[in-house]
Coordinates of C-alpha atoms and ligand atoms in Angstrom, one line a residue:
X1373 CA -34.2 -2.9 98.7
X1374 CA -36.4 -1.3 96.3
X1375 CA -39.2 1.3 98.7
X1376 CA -41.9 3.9 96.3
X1377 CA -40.5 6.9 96.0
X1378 CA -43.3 9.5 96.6
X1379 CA -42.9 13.1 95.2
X1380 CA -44.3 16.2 97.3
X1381 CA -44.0 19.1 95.4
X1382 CA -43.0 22.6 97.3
X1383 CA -46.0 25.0 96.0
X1384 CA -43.1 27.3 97.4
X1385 CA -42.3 27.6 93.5
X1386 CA -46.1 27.6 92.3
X1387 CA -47.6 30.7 90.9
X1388 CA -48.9 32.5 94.4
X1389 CA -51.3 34.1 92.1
X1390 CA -53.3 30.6 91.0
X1391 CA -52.5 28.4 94.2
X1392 CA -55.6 26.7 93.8
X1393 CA -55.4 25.9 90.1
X1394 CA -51.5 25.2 90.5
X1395 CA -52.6 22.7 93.5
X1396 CA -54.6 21.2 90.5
X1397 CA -52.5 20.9 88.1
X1398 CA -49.5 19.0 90.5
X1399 CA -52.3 16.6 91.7
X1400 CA -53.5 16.1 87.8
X1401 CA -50.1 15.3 86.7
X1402 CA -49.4 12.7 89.2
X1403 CA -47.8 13.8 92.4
X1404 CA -47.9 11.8 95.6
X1405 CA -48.0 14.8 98.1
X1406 CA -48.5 18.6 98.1
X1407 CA -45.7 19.9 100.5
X1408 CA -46.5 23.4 102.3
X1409 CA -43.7 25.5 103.5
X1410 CA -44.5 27.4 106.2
X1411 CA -42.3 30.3 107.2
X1412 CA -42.7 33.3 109.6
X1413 CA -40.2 35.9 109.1
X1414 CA -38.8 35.3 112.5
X1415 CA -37.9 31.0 112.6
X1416 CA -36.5 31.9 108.7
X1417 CA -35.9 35.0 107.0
X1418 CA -38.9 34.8 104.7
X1419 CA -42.8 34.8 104.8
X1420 CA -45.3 32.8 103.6
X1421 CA -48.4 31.9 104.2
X1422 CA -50.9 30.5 106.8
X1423 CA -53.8 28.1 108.2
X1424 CA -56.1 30.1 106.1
X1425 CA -54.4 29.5 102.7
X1426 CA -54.0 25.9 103.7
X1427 CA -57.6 25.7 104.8
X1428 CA -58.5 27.7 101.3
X1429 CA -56.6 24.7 99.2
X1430 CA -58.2 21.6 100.6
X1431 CA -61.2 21.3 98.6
X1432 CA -58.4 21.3 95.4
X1433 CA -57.4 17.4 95.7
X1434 CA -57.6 15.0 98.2
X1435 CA -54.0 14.5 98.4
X1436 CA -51.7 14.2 101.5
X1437 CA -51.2 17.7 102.5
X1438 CA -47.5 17.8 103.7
X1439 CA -47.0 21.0 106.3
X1440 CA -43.6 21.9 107.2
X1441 CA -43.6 24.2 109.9
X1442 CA -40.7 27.2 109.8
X1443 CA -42.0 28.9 112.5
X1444 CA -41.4 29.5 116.1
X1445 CA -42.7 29.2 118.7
X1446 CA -44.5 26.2 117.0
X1447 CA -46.8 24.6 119.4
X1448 CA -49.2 27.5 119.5
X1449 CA -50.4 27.2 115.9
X1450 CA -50.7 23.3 115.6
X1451 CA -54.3 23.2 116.2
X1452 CA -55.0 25.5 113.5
X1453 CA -53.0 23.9 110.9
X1454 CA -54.7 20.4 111.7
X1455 CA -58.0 22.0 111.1
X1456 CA -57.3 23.6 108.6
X1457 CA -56.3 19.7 106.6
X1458 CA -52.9 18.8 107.3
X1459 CA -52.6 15.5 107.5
X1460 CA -48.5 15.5 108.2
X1461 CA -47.1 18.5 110.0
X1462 CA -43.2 18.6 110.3
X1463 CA -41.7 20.5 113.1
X1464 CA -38.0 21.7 113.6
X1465 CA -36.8 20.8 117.0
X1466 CA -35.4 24.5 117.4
X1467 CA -38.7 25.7 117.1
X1468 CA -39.9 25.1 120.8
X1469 CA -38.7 24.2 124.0
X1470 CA -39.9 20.1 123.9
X1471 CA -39.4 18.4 120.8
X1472 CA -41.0 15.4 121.8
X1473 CA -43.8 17.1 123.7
X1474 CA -44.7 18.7 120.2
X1475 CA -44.6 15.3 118.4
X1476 CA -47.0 14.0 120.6
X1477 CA -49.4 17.2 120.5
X1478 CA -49.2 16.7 116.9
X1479 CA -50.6 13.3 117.0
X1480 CA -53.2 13.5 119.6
X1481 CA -54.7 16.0 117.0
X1482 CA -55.0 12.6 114.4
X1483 CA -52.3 14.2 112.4
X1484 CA -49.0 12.4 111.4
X1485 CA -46.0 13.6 113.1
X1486 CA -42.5 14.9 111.2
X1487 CA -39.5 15.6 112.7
X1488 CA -37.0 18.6 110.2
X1489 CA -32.8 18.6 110.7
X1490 CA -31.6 21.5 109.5
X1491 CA -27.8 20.9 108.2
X1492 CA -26.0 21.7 111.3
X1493 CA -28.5 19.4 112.9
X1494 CA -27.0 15.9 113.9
X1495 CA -29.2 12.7 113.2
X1496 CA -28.6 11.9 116.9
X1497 CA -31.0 14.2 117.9
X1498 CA -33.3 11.6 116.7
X1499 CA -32.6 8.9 119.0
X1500 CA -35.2 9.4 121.8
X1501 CA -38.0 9.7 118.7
X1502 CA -37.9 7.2 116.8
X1503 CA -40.3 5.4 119.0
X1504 CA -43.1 8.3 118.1
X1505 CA -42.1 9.8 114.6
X1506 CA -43.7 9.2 110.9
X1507 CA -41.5 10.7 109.2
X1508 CA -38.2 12.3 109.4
X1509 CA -37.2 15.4 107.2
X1510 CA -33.3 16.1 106.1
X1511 CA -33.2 20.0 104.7
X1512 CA -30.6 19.4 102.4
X1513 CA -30.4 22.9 101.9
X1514 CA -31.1 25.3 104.8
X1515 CA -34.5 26.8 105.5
X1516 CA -36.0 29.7 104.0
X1517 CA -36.3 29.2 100.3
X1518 CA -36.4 27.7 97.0
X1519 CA -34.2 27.5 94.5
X1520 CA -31.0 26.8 96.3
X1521 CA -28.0 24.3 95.8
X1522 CA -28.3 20.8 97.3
X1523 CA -25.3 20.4 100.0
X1524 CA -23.7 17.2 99.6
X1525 CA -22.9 16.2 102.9
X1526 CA -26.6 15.7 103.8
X1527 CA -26.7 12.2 101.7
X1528 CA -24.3 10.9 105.0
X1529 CA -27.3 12.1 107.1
X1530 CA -30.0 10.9 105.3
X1531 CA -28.0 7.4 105.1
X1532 CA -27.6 7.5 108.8
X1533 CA -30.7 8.1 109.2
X1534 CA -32.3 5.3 106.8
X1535 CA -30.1 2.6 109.1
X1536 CA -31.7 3.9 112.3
X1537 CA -35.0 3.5 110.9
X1538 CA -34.6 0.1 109.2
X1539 CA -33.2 -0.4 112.9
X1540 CA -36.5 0.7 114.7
X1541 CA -38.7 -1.7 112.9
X1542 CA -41.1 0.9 112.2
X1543 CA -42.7 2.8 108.9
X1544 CA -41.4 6.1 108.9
X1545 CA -40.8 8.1 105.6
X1546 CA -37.8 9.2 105.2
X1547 CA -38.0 12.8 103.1
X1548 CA -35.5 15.2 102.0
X1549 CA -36.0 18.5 100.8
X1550 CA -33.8 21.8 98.9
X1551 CA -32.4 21.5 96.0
X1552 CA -33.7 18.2 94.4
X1553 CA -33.7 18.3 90.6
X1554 CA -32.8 15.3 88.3
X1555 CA -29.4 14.8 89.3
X1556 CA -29.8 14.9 93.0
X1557 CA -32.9 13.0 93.4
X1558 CA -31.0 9.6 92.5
X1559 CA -28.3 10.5 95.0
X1560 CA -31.3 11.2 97.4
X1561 CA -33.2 7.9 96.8
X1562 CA -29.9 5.9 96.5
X1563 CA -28.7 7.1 100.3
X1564 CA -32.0 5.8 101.3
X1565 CA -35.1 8.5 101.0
X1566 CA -38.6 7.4 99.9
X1567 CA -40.1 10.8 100.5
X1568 CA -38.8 13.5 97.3
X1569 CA -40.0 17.2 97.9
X1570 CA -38.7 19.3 94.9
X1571 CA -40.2 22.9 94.4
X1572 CA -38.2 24.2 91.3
X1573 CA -37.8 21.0 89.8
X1574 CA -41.4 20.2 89.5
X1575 CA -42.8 23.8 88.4
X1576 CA -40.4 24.4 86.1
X1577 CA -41.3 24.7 82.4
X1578 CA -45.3 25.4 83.8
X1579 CA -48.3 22.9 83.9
X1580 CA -47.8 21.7 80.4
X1581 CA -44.2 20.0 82.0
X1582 CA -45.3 18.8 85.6
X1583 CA -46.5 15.3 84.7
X1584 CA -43.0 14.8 83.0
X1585 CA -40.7 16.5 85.7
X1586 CA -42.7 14.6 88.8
X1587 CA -41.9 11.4 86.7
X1588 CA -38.2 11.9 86.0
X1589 CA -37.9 13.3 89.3
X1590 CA -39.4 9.8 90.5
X1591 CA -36.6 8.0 88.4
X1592 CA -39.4 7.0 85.7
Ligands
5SP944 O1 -38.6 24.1 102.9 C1 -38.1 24.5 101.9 C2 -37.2 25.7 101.9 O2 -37.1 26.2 103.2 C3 -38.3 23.8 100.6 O3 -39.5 23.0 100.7 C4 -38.2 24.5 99.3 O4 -39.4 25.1 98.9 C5 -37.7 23.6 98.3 O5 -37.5 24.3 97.1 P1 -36.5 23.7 96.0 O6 -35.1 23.7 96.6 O7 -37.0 22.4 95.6 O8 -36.6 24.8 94.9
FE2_945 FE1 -40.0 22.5 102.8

């Protein structure tokens, strides 16, 4: 079966300096999503940013602003992050105490719901949420930064987790994220992913390559 492949680029790799412009320039070269990493120095061993900065990018494009959350405890800052104009947050289910209490928090604030596995996480965790999720996230590399190598074993994940969904009869994305470039994003879409988030990939070579890189990344 043949599903869009969307591309959510990790502004992870943009130039902290221009975010806005950079936001820009991704949208202007054809991406499907923006995808925000979130990180708190305590969840994952690296910092970010906040709702502010989110808040501070919305008037840049009207494109789906994909959150994932690398911060814990999670549930306190949900609020703020839907305010601030995400319209997906992602939450790892190590980061509070009730997964499925935070997916439906997450929703009742009009915002879709993702679920994150880390790579030790089993796709099994999944099997009480399928009912609720929109999207389901497979880290194929673990948390806490760009720029490292894909690890194989996640494809048997993310095709696990494609058959559940088909299963479910629902529309969830199915995304993956670290280390997608040109070579790992067909292995990605072939085990089943529609959702692409690829930070080095798509800023490499600056603005004057984005439009190409989000297409090759999409298999165009
Ligand atoms: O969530 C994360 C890392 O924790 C990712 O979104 C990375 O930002 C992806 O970067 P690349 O592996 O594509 O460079
Ligand atoms: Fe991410």
């Amino acid at each position: 079966m043949t599903r869009p492949i969307l591309i959510s680029p990790s502004i992870l790799s943009a130039d902290f300096a221009r975010l806005g412009e950079e936001v820009r320039a991704i949208d202007a070269a054809g991406c499907d999503w923006v995808h925000i990493d979130v990180m708190d120095g305590h969840f994952v061993p690296n910092i970010t940013i906040g709702p502010n900065v989110v808040k501070a990018l919305r008037p840049h494009t009207q494109k789906t602003f994909d959150v994932h959350l690398m911060i814990s405890p999670v549930d306190l800052y949900l609020d703020a992050f839907a305010q601030a104009g995400a319209d997906i947050i992602t939450v790892h289910p190590e980061a509070g105490p009730h997964i499925h209490r935070t997916v439906q928090h997450i929703k009742s604030l009009g915002v879709k719901a993702g679920v994150v596995l880390n790579p030790g996480t089993p796709a099994k965790m999944l099997d009480y949420l399928m009912d609720d999720v929109d999207l389901i996230l497979v880290m194929s590399v673990n948390p806490g930064f760009g720029g490292q190598s894909f690890i194989e074993n996640q494809l048997r994940k993310i095709e696990a987790i494609r058959k559940m969904i088909d299963k479910s009869g629902r529309d969830i994305h199915l995304q993956v994220d670290g280390g997608i470039d040109f070579t790992t994003a067909p292995k990605a879409i072939a085990a089943g992913a529609d959702v692409l988030v690829a930070g080095t990939a798509t800023f490499r070579g600056g603005p004057d390559a984005y439009a190409d890189n989000i297409r090759k990344l999409r298999g165009g």
